[in-house]
Amino acid sequence: MLFVRSLLFNIVFYVLTTLWCFGLLWTLVVPRWGVVGGVRAYMRSLAFFERLIIGLRYEVKGLENLPKDQPVLIGAKHQSMWETMKLHLIFHDPAIVLKHELLYVPLWGWYAAKSKMIPVKRGKRGAAIKSLVEGAKQMKAMGREIVIFPQGTRVAPGVYAPYKVGIAMLYEALEVPLVPMAVNSGVFWGRHSFIKRPGTITIEFLPPIPPGLPKETALFELEAVLEEASDRLVTAVGGPATLNPVAAGHQRN
């Protein structure tokens, strides 16, 4: 039954995504808010079919930890494609840090460019950091929530991956609160996994790290609290714990 539900959902997912991609073409010639609203509607439709077909729901905890009426930097745990499809349902106008190459994906990349995400070119580290900081400062000036995945890629539950320096540089340059966002999505919607499992995914916002700390201190604190919280959420639904993740990471450095 799980296979059948997953098969049906995957078919619906790709058909629905194709329809929305073509159906939103008109938003490319109207102001940016047209794209933002269209993407939000698409994500709501996906969430509906997740509940209907898979029995997959989600809850958001710790919203009181999000500063009100000011720009904020979100350091989000990235276990699955799933959380990228919920950011526009949680935040008012998120500016997401992504690989520059994604802007060249037909249709999808056009919408990402129109909605003004923060693309980062891979290559020379200094140039990449400079473009990241400059793009984030522009989004800060617009009052947007800036979302970055500090490990730089999807990391499965139970697997350790080091935190990149990019988020520390943003924290120092932007001088805004840094809010960790823990998830357990990888237990239900694994990376490259055909099977989607029923249950309730939890997104939890942790107390903000205030601006003004040394960037090394902020990065260490982010890694410690975000790994602990995500492990807690993962093991609560039967997923694997990461063995002493922060210590393991610093042993590798």
GROMACS .gro file of C-alpha atoms in nm:
model
  253
    1MET     CA    1   0.000   0.000   0.000
    2LEU     CA    2   0.287   0.236   0.079
    3PHE     CA    3   0.434   0.171  -0.266
    4VAL     CA    4   0.099   0.237  -0.437
    5ARG     CA    5   0.045   0.561  -0.245
    6SER     CA    6   0.399   0.675  -0.326
    7LEU     CA    7   0.355   0.587  -0.693
    8LEU     CA    8   0.027   0.778  -0.714
    9PHE     CA    9   0.170   1.080  -0.535
   10ASN     CA   10   0.482   1.090  -0.753
   11ILE     CA   11   0.264   1.090  -1.064
   12VAL     CA   12   0.048   1.369  -0.922
   13PHE     CA   13   0.359   1.560  -0.812
   14TYR     CA   14   0.516   1.570  -1.158
   15VAL     CA   15   0.189   1.635  -1.341
   16LEU     CA   16   0.094   1.911  -1.099
   17THR     CA   17   0.439   2.068  -1.114
   18THR     CA   18   0.433   2.069  -1.494
   19LEU     CA   19   0.088   2.229  -1.502
   20TRP     CA   20   0.187   2.499  -1.254
   21CYS     CA   21   0.515   2.571  -1.434
   22PHE     CA   22   0.331   2.645  -1.758
   23GLY     CA   23   0.029   2.796  -1.587
   24LEU     CA   24   0.236   3.061  -1.413
   25LEU     CA   25   0.412   3.190  -1.724
   26TRP     CA   26   0.196   3.504  -1.715
   27THR     CA   27   0.355   3.601  -1.382
   28LEU     CA   28   0.686   3.664  -1.558
   29VAL     CA   29   0.544   3.982  -1.713
   30VAL     CA   30   0.378   4.125  -1.401
   31PRO     CA   31   0.536   4.261  -1.080
   32ARG     CA   32   0.736   4.019  -0.864
   33TRP     CA   33   0.448   3.960  -0.623
   34GLY     CA   34   0.262   3.774  -0.896
   35VAL     CA   35   0.532   3.506  -0.899
   36VAL     CA   36   0.552   3.493  -0.520
   37GLY     CA   37   0.176   3.444  -0.493
   38GLY     CA   38   0.176   3.182  -0.768
   39VAL     CA   39   0.455   2.983  -0.605
   40ARG     CA   40   0.268   2.995  -0.274
   41ALA     CA   41  -0.048   2.862  -0.441
   42TYR     CA   42   0.152   2.581  -0.604
   43MET     CA   43   0.303   2.483  -0.270
   44ARG     CA   44  -0.039   2.482  -0.104
   45SER     CA   45  -0.167   2.245  -0.372
   46LEU     CA   46   0.128   2.011  -0.312
   47ALA     CA   47   0.065   2.014   0.063
   48PHE     CA   48  -0.300   1.922  -0.004
   49PHE     CA   49  -0.206   1.616  -0.209
   50GLU     CA   50   0.059   1.515   0.044
   51ARG     CA   51  -0.217   1.493   0.305
   52LEU     CA   52  -0.472   1.335   0.072
   53ILE     CA   53  -0.258   1.066  -0.091
   54ILE     CA   54   0.031   0.995   0.145
   55GLY     CA   55  -0.117   1.100   0.478
   56LEU     CA   56   0.180   1.334   0.527
   57ARG     CA   57   0.118   1.642   0.738
   58TYR     CA   58   0.339   1.898   0.905
   59GLU     CA   59   0.350   2.117   1.212
   60VAL     CA   60   0.550   2.429   1.287
   61LYS     CA   61   0.680   2.495   1.636
   62GLY     CA   62   0.866   2.789   1.786
   63LEU     CA   63   0.714   3.064   1.573
   64GLU     CA   64   0.754   3.292   1.875
   65ASN     CA   65   1.130   3.274   1.812
   66LEU     CA   66   1.098   3.456   1.478
   67PRO     CA   67   1.163   3.830   1.523
   68LYS     CA   68   0.870   4.040   1.407
   69ASP     CA   69   0.883   4.328   1.159
   70GLN     CA   70   1.255   4.306   1.084
   71PRO     CA   71   1.489   4.116   0.851
   72VAL     CA   72   1.611   3.784   0.986
   73LEU     CA   73   1.866   3.521   0.884
   74ILE     CA   74   1.735   3.163   0.892
   75GLY     CA   75   1.987   2.879   0.923
   76ALA     CA   76   1.777   2.584   0.805
   77LYS     CA   77   1.858   2.216   0.835
   78HIS     CA   78   1.825   2.058   0.489
   79GLN     CA   79   1.730   1.688   0.485
   80SER     CA   80   1.491   1.674   0.194
   81MET     CA   81   1.344   1.858  -0.102
   82TRP     CA   82   1.029   1.876   0.111
   83GLU     CA   83   1.127   2.178   0.324
   84THR     CA   84   1.214   2.385   0.017
   85MET     CA   85   0.849   2.348  -0.085
   86LYS     CA   86   0.720   2.483   0.246
   87LEU     CA   87   0.929   2.799   0.287
   88HIS     CA   88   0.675   3.018   0.107
   89LEU     CA   89   0.400   2.879   0.331
   90ILE     CA   90   0.590   2.966   0.649
   91PHE     CA   91   0.753   3.296   0.560
   92HIS     CA   92   0.606   3.613   0.413
   93ASP     CA   93   0.868   3.668   0.142
   94PRO     CA   94   1.171   3.439   0.176
   95ALA     CA   95   1.493   3.506  -0.014
   96ILE     CA   96   1.657   3.165  -0.047
   97VAL     CA   97   2.028   3.113  -0.110
   98LEU     CA   98   2.071   2.873  -0.402
   99LYS     CA   99   2.323   2.760  -0.661
  100HIS     CA  100   2.350   3.001  -0.953
  101GLU     CA  101   2.319   2.712  -1.200
  102LEU     CA  102   1.959   2.656  -1.090
  103LEU     CA  103   1.857   2.983  -1.255
  104TYR     CA  104   1.921   2.818  -1.592
  105VAL     CA  105   1.670   2.539  -1.533
  106PRO     CA  106   1.386   2.605  -1.781
  107LEU     CA  107   1.075   2.756  -1.623
  108TRP     CA  108   1.177   2.680  -1.263
  109GLY     CA  109   1.486   2.897  -1.288
  110TRP     CA  110   1.290   3.178  -1.448
  111TYR     CA  111   1.054   3.191  -1.151
  112ALA     CA  112   1.345   3.182  -0.906
  113ALA     CA  113   1.507   3.475  -1.085
  114LYS     CA  114   1.182   3.673  -1.104
  115SER     CA  115   1.112   3.624  -0.734
  116LYS     CA  116   1.466   3.745  -0.656
  117MET     CA  117   1.637   3.459  -0.479
  118ILE     CA  118   2.008   3.482  -0.384
  119PRO     CA  119   2.216   3.290  -0.641
  120VAL     CA  120   2.574   3.198  -0.555
  121LYS     CA  121   2.829   3.118  -0.823
  122ARG     CA  122   3.057   2.830  -0.741
  123GLY     CA  123   3.423   2.879  -0.813
  124LYS     CA  124   3.666   3.105  -0.638
  125ARG     CA  125   3.570   3.113  -0.272
  126GLY     CA  126   3.626   3.487  -0.228
  127ALA     CA  127   3.410   3.580  -0.527
  128ALA     CA  128   3.133   3.344  -0.416
  129ILE     CA  129   3.127   3.487  -0.064
  130LYS     CA  130   3.126   3.842  -0.200
  131SER     CA  131   2.828   3.776  -0.427
  132LEU     CA  132   2.647   3.598  -0.144
  133VAL     CA  133   2.692   3.889   0.097
  134GLU     CA  134   2.601   4.153  -0.162
  135GLY     CA  135   2.286   3.967  -0.263
  136ALA     CA  136   2.181   3.913   0.099
  137LYS     CA  137   2.231   4.281   0.182
  138GLN     CA  138   1.995   4.374  -0.100
  139MET     CA  139   1.734   4.135   0.038
  140LYS     CA  140   1.784   4.274   0.388
  141ALA     CA  141   1.711   4.622   0.254
  142MET     CA  142   1.381   4.485   0.120
  143GLY     CA  143   1.293   4.353   0.467
  144ARG     CA  144   1.287   3.989   0.355
  145GLU     CA  145   1.362   3.669   0.546
  146ILE     CA  146   1.696   3.532   0.424
  147VAL     CA  147   1.712   3.151   0.423
  148ILE     CA  148   2.035   2.956   0.388
  149PHE     CA  149   2.113   2.587   0.433
  150PRO     CA  150   2.438   2.603   0.634
  151GLN     CA  151   2.563   2.261   0.522
  152GLY     CA  152   2.520   2.364   0.160
  153THR     CA  153   2.332   2.052   0.049
  154ARG     CA  154   2.077   1.795   0.159
  155VAL     CA  155   2.208   1.574   0.439
  156ALA     CA  156   2.022   1.255   0.534
  157PRO     CA  157   1.921   1.192   0.898
  158GLY     CA  158   2.202   1.026   1.091
  159VAL     CA  159   2.473   1.162   0.859
  160TYR     CA  160   2.712   1.438   0.962
  161ALA     CA  161   2.824   1.710   0.719
  162PRO     CA  162   3.027   2.016   0.820
  163TYR     CA  163   2.873   2.361   0.829
  164LYS     CA  164   3.005   2.598   0.563
  165VAL     CA  165   3.153   2.939   0.630
  166GLY     CA  166   2.893   3.118   0.416
  167ILE     CA  167   2.636   3.150   0.692
  168ALA     CA  168   2.898   3.288   0.931
  169MET     CA  169   2.992   3.555   0.678
  170LEU     CA  170   2.625   3.647   0.635
  171TYR     CA  171   2.574   3.664   1.010
  172GLU     CA  172   2.867   3.905   1.045
  173ALA     CA  173   2.774   4.122   0.746
  174LEU     CA  174   2.398   4.148   0.796
  175GLU     CA  175   2.393   4.214   1.171
  176VAL     CA  176   2.050   4.056   1.216
  177PRO     CA  177   1.928   3.773   1.443
  178LEU     CA  178   2.017   3.422   1.327
  179VAL     CA  179   1.732   3.177   1.383
  180PRO     CA  180   1.806   2.801   1.358
  181MET     CA  181   1.536   2.594   1.183
  182ALA     CA  182   1.534   2.223   1.273
  183VAL     CA  183   1.347   1.957   1.072
  184ASN     CA  184   1.292   1.581   1.055
  185SER     CA  185   1.164   1.571   0.696
  186GLY     CA  186   1.428   1.323   0.581
  187VAL     CA  187   1.262   1.043   0.777
  188PHE     CA  188   0.945   1.073   0.567
  189TRP     CA  189   1.073   1.210   0.236
  190GLY     CA  190   1.427   1.088   0.181
  191ARG     CA  191   1.679   1.227  -0.062
  192HIS     CA  192   1.630   1.059  -0.402
  193SER     CA  193   1.371   0.830  -0.239
  194PHE     CA  194   1.072   0.705  -0.437
  195ILE     CA  195   0.886   0.613  -0.118
  196LYS     CA  196   0.708   0.890   0.074
  197ARG     CA  197   0.597   0.791   0.424
  198PRO     CA  198   0.287   0.902   0.618
  199GLY     CA  199   0.319   1.090   0.943
  200THR     CA  200   0.378   1.442   1.070
  201ILE     CA  201   0.691   1.635   0.979
  202THR     CA  202   0.801   1.889   1.237
  203ILE     CA  203   0.966   2.221   1.165
  204GLU     CA  204   1.097   2.387   1.479
  205PHE     CA  205   1.241   2.736   1.510
  206LEU     CA  206   1.491   2.768   1.794
  207PRO     CA  207   1.573   3.079   1.999
  208PRO     CA  208   1.763   3.332   1.786
  209ILE     CA  209   2.136   3.384   1.810
  210PRO     CA  210   2.166   3.760   1.865
  211PRO     CA  211   2.376   3.971   1.629
  212GLY     CA  212   2.716   4.097   1.736
  213LEU     CA  213   2.891   3.775   1.840
  214PRO     CA  214   3.219   3.671   1.675
  215LYS     CA  215   3.123   3.484   1.360
  216GLU     CA  216   3.313   3.174   1.474
  217THR     CA  217   3.116   3.168   1.799
  218ALA     CA  218   2.786   3.208   1.615
  219LEU     CA  219   2.870   2.927   1.373
  220PHE     CA  220   2.968   2.690   1.653
  221GLU     CA  221   2.650   2.771   1.849
  222LEU     CA  222   2.433   2.728   1.540
  223GLU     CA  223   2.581   2.388   1.464
  224ALA     CA  224   2.546   2.271   1.824
  225VAL     CA  225   2.181   2.369   1.874
  226LEU     CA  226   2.062   2.284   1.523
  227GLU     CA  227   2.217   1.937   1.518
  228GLU     CA  228   2.085   1.859   1.866
  229ALA     CA  229   1.733   1.978   1.786
  230SER     CA  230   1.715   1.802   1.450
  231ASP     CA  231   1.841   1.479   1.609
  232ARG     CA  232   1.572   1.511   1.875
  233LEU     CA  233   1.301   1.553   1.611
  234VAL     CA  234   1.439   1.270   1.396
  235THR     CA  235   1.468   1.014   1.677
  236ALA     CA  236   1.120   1.104   1.805
  237VAL     CA  237   0.974   0.958   1.484
  238GLY     CA  238   1.204   0.657   1.467
  239GLY     CA  239   1.489   0.798   1.260
  240PRO     CA  240   1.862   0.750   1.327
  241ALA     CA  241   2.059   0.981   1.555
  242THR     CA  242   2.383   1.142   1.445
  243LEU     CA  243   2.651   1.023   1.684
  244ASN     CA  244   2.794   1.328   1.863
  245PRO     CA  245   2.766   1.532   1.540
  246VAL     CA  246   2.942   1.854   1.646
  247ALA     CA  247   3.234   1.674   1.806
  248ALA     CA  248   3.263   1.447   1.503
  249GLY     CA  249   3.275   1.748   1.277
  250HIS     CA  250   3.546   1.928   1.469
  251GLN     CA  251   3.756   1.612   1.480
  252ARG     CA  252   3.757   1.619   1.099
  253ASN     CA  253   3.869   1.982   1.078
   0.00000   0.00000   0.00000
